[in-house]
CSV table of C-alpha atoms and ligand atoms in Angstrom, one decimal:
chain,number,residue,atom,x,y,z
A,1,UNK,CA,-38.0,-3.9,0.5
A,2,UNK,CA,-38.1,-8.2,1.4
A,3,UNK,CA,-41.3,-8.3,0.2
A,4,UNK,CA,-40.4,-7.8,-3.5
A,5,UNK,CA,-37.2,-10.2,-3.4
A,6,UNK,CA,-37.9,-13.7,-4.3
A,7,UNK,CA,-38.7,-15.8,-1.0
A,8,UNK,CA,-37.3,-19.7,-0.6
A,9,UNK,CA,-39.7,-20.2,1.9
A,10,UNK,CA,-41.4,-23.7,1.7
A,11,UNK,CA,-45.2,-23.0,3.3
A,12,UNK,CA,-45.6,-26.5,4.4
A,13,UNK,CA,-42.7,-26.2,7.1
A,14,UNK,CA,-43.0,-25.1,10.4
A,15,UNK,CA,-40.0,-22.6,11.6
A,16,UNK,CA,-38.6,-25.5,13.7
A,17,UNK,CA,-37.9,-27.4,10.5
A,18,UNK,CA,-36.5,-24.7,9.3
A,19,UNK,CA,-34.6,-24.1,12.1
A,20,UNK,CA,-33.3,-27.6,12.1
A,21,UNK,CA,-32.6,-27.6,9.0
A,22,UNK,CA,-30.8,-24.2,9.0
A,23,UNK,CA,-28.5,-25.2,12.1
A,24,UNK,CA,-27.7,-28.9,10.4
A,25,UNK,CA,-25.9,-26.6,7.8
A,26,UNK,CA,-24.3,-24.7,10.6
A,27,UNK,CA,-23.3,-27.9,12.6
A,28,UNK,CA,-22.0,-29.5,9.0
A,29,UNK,CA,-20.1,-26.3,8.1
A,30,UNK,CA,-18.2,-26.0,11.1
A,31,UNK,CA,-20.3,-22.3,11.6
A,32,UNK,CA,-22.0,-22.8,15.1
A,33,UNK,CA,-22.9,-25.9,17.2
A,34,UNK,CA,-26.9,-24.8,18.2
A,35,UNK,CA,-29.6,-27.9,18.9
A,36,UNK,CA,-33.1,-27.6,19.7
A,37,UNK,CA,-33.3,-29.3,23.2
A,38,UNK,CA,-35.9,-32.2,23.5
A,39,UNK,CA,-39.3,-31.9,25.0
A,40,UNK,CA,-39.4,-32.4,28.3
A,41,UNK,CA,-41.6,-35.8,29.5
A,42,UNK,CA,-42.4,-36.8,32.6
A,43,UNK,CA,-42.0,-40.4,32.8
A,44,UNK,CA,-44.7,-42.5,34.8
A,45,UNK,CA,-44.5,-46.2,34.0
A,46,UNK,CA,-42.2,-48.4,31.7
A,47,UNK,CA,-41.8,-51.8,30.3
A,48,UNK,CA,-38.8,-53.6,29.8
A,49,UNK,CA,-39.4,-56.4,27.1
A,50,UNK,CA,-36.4,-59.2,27.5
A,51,UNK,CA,-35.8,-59.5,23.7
A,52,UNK,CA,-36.8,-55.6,22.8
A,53,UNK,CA,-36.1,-52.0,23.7
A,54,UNK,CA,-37.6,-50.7,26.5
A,55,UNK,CA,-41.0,-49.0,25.8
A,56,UNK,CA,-42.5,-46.0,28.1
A,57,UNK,CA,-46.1,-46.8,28.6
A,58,UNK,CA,-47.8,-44.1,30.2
A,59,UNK,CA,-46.1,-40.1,30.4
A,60,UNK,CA,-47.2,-36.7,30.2
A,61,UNK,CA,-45.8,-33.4,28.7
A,62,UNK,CA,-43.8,-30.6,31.4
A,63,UNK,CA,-43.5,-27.5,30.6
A,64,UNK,CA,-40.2,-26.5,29.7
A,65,UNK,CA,-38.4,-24.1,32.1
A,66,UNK,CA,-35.9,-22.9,29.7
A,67,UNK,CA,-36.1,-21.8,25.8
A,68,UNK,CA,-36.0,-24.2,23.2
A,69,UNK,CA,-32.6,-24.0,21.6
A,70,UNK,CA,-28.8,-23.2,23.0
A,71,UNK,CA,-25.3,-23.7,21.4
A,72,UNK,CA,-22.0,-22.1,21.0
A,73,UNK,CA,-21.0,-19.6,18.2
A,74,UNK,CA,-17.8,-18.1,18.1
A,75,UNK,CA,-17.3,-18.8,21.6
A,76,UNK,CA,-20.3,-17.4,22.5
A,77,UNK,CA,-23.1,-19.0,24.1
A,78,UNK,CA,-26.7,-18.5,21.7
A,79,UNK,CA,-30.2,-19.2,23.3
A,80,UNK,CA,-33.4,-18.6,21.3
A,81,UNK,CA,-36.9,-19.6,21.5
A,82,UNK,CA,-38.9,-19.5,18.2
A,83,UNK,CA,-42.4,-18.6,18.0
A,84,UNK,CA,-44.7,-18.6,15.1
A,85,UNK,CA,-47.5,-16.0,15.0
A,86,UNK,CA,-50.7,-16.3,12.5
A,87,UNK,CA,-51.5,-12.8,13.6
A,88,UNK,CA,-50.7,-9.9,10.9
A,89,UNK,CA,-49.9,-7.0,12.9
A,90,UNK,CA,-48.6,-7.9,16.0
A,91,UNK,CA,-47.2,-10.4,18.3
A,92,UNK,CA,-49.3,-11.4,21.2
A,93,UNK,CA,-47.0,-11.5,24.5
A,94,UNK,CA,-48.8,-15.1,25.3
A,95,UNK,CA,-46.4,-17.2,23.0
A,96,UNK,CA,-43.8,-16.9,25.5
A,97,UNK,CA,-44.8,-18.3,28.7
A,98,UNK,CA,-43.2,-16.6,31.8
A,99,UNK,CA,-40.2,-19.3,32.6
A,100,UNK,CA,-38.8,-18.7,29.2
A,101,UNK,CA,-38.5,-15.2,29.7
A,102,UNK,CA,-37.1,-15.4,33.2
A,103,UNK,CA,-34.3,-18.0,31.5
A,104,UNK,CA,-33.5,-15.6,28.9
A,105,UNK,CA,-33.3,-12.8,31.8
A,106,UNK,CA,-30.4,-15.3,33.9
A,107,UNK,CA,-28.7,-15.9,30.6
A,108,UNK,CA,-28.1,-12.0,29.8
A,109,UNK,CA,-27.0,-11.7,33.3
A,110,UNK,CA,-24.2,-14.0,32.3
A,111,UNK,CA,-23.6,-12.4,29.2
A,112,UNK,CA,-25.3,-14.5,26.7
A,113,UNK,CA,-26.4,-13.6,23.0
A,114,UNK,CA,-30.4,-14.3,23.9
A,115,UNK,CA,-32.8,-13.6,21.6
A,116,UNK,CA,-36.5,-14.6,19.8
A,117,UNK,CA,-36.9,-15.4,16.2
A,118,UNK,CA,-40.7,-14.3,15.1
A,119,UNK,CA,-42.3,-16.0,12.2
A,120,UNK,CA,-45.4,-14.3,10.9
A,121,UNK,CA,-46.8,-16.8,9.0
A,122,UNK,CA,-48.9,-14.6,6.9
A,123,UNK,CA,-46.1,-13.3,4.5
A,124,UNK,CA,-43.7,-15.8,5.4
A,125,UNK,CA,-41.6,-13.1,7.0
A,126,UNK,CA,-39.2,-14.0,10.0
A,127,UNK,CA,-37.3,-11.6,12.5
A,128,UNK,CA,-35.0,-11.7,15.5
A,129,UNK,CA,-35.9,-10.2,18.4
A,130,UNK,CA,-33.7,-9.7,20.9
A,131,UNK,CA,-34.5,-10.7,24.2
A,132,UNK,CA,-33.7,-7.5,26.1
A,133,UNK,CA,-36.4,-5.8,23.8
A,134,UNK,CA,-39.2,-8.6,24.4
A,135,UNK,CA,-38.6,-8.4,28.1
A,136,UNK,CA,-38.9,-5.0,28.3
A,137,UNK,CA,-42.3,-5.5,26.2
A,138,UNK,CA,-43.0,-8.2,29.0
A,139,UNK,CA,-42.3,-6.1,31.9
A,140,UNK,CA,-44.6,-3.5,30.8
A,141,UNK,CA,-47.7,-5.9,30.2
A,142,UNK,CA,-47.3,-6.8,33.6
A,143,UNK,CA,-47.4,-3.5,34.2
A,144,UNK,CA,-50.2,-2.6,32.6
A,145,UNK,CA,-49.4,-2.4,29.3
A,146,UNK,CA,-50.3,-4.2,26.0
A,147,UNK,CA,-50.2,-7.6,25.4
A,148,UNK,CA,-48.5,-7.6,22.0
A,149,UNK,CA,-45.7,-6.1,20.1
A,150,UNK,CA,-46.9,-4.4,17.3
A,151,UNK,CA,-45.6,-5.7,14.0
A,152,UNK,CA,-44.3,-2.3,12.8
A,153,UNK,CA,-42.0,-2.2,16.0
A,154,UNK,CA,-40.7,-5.3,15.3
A,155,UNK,CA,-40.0,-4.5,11.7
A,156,UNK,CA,-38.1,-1.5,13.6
A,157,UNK,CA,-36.2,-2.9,16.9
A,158,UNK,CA,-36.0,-6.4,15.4
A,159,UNK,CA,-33.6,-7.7,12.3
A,160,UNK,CA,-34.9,-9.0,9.5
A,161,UNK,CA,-33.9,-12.1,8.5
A,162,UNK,CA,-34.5,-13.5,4.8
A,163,UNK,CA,-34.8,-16.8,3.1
A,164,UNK,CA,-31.9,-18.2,1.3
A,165,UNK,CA,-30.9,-21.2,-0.2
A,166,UNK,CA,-28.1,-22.3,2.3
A,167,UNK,CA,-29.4,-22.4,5.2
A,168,UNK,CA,-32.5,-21.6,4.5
A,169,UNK,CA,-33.0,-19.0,7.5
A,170,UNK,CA,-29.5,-17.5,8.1
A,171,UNK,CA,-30.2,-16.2,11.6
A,172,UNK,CA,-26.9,-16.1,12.3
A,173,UNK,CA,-26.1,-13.2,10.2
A,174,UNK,CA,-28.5,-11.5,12.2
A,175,UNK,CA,-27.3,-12.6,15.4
A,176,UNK,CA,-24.0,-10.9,14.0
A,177,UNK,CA,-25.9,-7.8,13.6
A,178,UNK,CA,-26.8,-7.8,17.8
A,179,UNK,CA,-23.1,-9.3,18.4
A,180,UNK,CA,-21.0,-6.1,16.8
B,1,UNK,CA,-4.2,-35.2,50.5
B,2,UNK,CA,-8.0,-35.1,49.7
B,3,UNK,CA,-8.6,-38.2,51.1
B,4,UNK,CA,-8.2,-36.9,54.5
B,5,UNK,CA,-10.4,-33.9,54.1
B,6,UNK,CA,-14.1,-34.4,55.4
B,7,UNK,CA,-16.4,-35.5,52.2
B,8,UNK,CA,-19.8,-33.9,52.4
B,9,UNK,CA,-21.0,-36.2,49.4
B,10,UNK,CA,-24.0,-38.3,50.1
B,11,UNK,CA,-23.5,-41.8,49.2
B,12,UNK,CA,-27.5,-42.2,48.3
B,13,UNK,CA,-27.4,-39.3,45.4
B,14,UNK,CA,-26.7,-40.1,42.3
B,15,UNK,CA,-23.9,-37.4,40.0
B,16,UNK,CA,-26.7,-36.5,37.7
B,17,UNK,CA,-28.6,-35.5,40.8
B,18,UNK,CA,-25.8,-33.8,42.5
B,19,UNK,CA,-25.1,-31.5,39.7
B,20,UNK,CA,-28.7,-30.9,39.3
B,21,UNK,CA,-28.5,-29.5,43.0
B,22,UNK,CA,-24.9,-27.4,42.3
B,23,UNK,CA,-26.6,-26.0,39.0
B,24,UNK,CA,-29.8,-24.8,41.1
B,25,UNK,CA,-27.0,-23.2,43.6
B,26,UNK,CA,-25.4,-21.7,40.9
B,27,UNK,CA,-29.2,-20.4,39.3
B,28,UNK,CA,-30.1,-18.7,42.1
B,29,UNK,CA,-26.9,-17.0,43.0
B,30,UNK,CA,-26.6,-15.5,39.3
B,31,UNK,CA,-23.5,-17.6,39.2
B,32,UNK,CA,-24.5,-19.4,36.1
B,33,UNK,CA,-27.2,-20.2,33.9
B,34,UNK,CA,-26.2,-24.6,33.3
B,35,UNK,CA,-29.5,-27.4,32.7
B,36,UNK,CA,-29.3,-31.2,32.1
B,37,UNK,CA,-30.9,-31.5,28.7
B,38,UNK,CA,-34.8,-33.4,29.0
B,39,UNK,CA,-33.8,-36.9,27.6
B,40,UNK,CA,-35.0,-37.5,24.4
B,41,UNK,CA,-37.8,-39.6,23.4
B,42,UNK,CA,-39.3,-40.6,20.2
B,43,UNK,CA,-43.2,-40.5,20.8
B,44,UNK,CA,-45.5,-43.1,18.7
B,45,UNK,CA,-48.8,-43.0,20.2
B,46,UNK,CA,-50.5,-39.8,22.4
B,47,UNK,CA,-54.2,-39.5,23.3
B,48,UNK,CA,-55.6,-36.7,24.5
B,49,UNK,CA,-58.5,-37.5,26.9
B,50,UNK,CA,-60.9,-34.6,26.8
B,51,UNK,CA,-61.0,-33.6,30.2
B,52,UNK,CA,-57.5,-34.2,31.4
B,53,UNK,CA,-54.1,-33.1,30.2
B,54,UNK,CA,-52.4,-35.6,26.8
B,55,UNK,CA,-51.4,-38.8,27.7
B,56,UNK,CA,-48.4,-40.2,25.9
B,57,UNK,CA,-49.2,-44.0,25.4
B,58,UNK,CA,-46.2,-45.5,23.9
B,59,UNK,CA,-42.9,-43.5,23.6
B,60,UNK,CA,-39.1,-45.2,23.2
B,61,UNK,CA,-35.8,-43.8,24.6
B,62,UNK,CA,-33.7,-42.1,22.1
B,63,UNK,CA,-29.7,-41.4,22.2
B,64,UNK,CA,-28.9,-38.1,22.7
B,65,UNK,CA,-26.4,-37.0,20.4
B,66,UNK,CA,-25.4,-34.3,22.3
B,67,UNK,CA,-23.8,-34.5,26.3
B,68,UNK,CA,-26.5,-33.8,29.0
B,69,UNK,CA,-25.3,-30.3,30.3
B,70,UNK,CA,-25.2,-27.1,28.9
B,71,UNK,CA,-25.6,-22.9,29.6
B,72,UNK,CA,-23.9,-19.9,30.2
B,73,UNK,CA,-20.9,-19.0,32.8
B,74,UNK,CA,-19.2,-15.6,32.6
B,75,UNK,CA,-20.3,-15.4,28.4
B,76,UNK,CA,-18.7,-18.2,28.0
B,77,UNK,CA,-20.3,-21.6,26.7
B,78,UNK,CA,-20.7,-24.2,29.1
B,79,UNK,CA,-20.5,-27.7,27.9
B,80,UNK,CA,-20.3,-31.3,29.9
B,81,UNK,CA,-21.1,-34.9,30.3
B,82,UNK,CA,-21.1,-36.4,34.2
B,83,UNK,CA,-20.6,-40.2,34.4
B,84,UNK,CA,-20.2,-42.4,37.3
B,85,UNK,CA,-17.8,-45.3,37.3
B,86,UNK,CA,-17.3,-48.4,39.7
B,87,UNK,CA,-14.1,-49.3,38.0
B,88,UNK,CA,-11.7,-48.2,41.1
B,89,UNK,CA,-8.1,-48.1,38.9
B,90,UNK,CA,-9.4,-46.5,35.4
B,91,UNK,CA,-12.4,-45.0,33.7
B,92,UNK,CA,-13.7,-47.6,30.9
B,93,UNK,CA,-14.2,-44.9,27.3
B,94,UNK,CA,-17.2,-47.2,26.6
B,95,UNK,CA,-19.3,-45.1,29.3
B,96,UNK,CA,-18.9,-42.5,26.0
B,97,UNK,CA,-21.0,-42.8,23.0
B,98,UNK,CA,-19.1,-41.7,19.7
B,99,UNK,CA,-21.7,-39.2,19.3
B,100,UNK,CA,-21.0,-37.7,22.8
B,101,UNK,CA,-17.4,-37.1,21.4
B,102,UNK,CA,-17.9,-35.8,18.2
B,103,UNK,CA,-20.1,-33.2,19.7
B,104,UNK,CA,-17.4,-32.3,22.6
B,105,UNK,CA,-14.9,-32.0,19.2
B,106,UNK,CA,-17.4,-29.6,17.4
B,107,UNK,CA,-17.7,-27.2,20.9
B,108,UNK,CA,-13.9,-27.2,21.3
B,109,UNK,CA,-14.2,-26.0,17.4
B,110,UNK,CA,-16.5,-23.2,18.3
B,111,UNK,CA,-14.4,-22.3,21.4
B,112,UNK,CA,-16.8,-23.5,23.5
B,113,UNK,CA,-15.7,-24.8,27.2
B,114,UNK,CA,-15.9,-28.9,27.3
B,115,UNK,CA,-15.1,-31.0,29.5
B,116,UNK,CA,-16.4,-34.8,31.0
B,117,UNK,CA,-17.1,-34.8,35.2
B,118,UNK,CA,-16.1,-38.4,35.9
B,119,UNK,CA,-17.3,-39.9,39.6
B,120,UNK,CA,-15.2,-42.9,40.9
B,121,UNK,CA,-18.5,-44.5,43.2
B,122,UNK,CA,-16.0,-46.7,45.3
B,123,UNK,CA,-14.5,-43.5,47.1
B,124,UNK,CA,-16.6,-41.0,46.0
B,125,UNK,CA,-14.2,-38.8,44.2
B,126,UNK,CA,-15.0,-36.4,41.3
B,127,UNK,CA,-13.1,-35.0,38.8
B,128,UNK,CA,-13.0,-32.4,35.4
B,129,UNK,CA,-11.6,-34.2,32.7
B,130,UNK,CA,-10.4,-32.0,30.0
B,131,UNK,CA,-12.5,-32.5,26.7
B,132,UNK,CA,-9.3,-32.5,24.6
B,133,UNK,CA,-7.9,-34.8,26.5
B,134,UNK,CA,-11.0,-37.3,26.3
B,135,UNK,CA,-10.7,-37.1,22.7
B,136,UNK,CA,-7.1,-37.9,22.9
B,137,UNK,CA,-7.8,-40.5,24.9
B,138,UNK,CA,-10.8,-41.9,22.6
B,139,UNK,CA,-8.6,-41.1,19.0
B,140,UNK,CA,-5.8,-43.4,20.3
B,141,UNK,CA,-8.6,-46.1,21.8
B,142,UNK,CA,-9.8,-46.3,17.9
B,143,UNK,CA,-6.3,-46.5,16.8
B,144,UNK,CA,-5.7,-49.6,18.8
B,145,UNK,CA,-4.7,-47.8,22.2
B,146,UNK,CA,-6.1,-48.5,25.8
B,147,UNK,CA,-10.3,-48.8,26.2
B,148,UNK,CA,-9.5,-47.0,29.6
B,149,UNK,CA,-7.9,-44.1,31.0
B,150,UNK,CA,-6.4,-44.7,34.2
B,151,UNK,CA,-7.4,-43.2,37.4
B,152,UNK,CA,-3.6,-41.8,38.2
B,153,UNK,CA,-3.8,-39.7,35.0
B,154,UNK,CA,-7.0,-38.7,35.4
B,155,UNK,CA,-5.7,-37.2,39.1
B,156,UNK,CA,-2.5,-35.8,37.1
B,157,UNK,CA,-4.3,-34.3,34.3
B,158,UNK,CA,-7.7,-33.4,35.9
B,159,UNK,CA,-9.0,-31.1,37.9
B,160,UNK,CA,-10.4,-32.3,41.2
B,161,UNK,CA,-14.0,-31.2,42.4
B,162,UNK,CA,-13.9,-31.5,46.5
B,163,UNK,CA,-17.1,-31.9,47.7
B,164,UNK,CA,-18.6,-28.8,49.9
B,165,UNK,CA,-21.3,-28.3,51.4
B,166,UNK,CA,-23.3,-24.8,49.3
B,167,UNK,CA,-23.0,-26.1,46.3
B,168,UNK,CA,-22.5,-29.3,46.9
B,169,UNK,CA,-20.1,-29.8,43.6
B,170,UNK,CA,-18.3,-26.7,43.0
B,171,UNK,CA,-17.5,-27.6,39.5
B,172,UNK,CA,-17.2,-24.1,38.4
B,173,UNK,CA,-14.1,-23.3,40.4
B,174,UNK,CA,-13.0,-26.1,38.3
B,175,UNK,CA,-13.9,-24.7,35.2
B,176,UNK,CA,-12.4,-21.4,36.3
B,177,UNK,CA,-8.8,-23.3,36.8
B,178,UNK,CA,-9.4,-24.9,32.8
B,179,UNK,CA,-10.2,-21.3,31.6
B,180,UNK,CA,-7.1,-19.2,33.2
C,201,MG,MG1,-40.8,-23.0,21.4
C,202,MG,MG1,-24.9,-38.7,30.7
């Protein structure tokens, strides 16, 4: 079981920068070409200094309408949002807001790999999720239903994916797993 | 000729903002799943007033080091930059940053679908550029060649985009004649 194998995880880093780290070895590699999009700003007023770059005085976060990173693997197009959870055992539906899951609904219409990776930052333990399992979670907490995926489940439906050296979270062996 | 068919583009609207449009076409009629990428910014200073939403205070443009447009079409990765020129005879390279090309390169690598949409302003025509050819293009501009390509080979070697009216760019039938 991962919890007895030895775990590179580095506690100070967030699962972006491990993420960006992870698909920098991709990109170098020649393995996949995935980047984390930037947030989106609404600009409202900026200055343009004659001798200096221009500097953007006043602007306010949007929220983003799609997931936070895309790429090509393979041929394939990949779209993932990642989402860490300090919550032990589950995964409360109200990380994802409900644009994100409506992208990731469009892009498996078009036949895109589309999925979540799930850090619980407790044990340091990371899953993918794919999307056509957390929208069916989401559907049913509209419905109704509970507003969190229960850990267990997720250790079930979902693929593990463990620390390494090189990259340091090799989701893409696990994106393999959902692929074939 | 195309020059004698009626031209439903809209001499106000900028590329970036006609694609925008043809992308939301395409959205809603589960054609494809393609965004322009937020620009990025590197943000110094935020405050976050108690009351109201966080106010970012001093921010500076970034260069992407990616193109603009990406998504999904038919499970097949979607990858493009759109740039407008007012050069009537040729398209100047230098409307390309270095890092624009390099990521095109490591797409085609991945078997992703690239390509540059390139507007001539001074008669409103629009046309897919091949990303392989770009490169060709840019290689032989570092080894000494041309610093343009010139507007007859771009009509010989690219695919014209006719305005319509619903969406207002049809790229994708473009796409689809760069795929088959
Ligand atoms: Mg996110
Ligand atoms: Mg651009």
């Amino acid at each position: 079981h991962h919890s007895e194998s030895v775990n590179f995880s580095n506690r100070g880093m967030t699962l972006e920068a491990e993420l960006n780290e992870s698909n920098q070895f991709y990109l170098s590699h020649e393995i996949a070409v995935i980047h984390k999009k930037p947030t989106p700003i609404q600009i409202v007023s900026v200055d343009y200094p004659k001798r200096s770059a221009a500097r953007i005085k006043e602007a306010y976060f949007r929220r983003a309408s799609t997931t936070d990173y895309n790429g090509v693997y393979q041929g394939r197009y990949i779209d993932f949002d990642a989402k860490e959870t300090k919550n032990k055992t589950s995964f409360p539906l109200k990380n994802f807001h409900k644009h994100q899951v409506e992208h990731m609904r469009q892009c498996l219409k078009q036949d895109g790999i589309c999925f979540a990776i799930i850090k619980f930052i407790s044990d340091q333990s990371v899953f993918l999720l794919r999307a056509s399992d957390l929208i069916s979670y989401w559907d049913k907490q509209t419905a109704g239903g509970r507003k969190s995926i229960p850990r267990k489940t997720i250790e079930k439906i979902g693929v593990l994916i463990p620390y390494q050296i090189n990259p340091l979270l090799p989701y893409l062996h696990a994106v393999d797993t959902i692929i074939h």
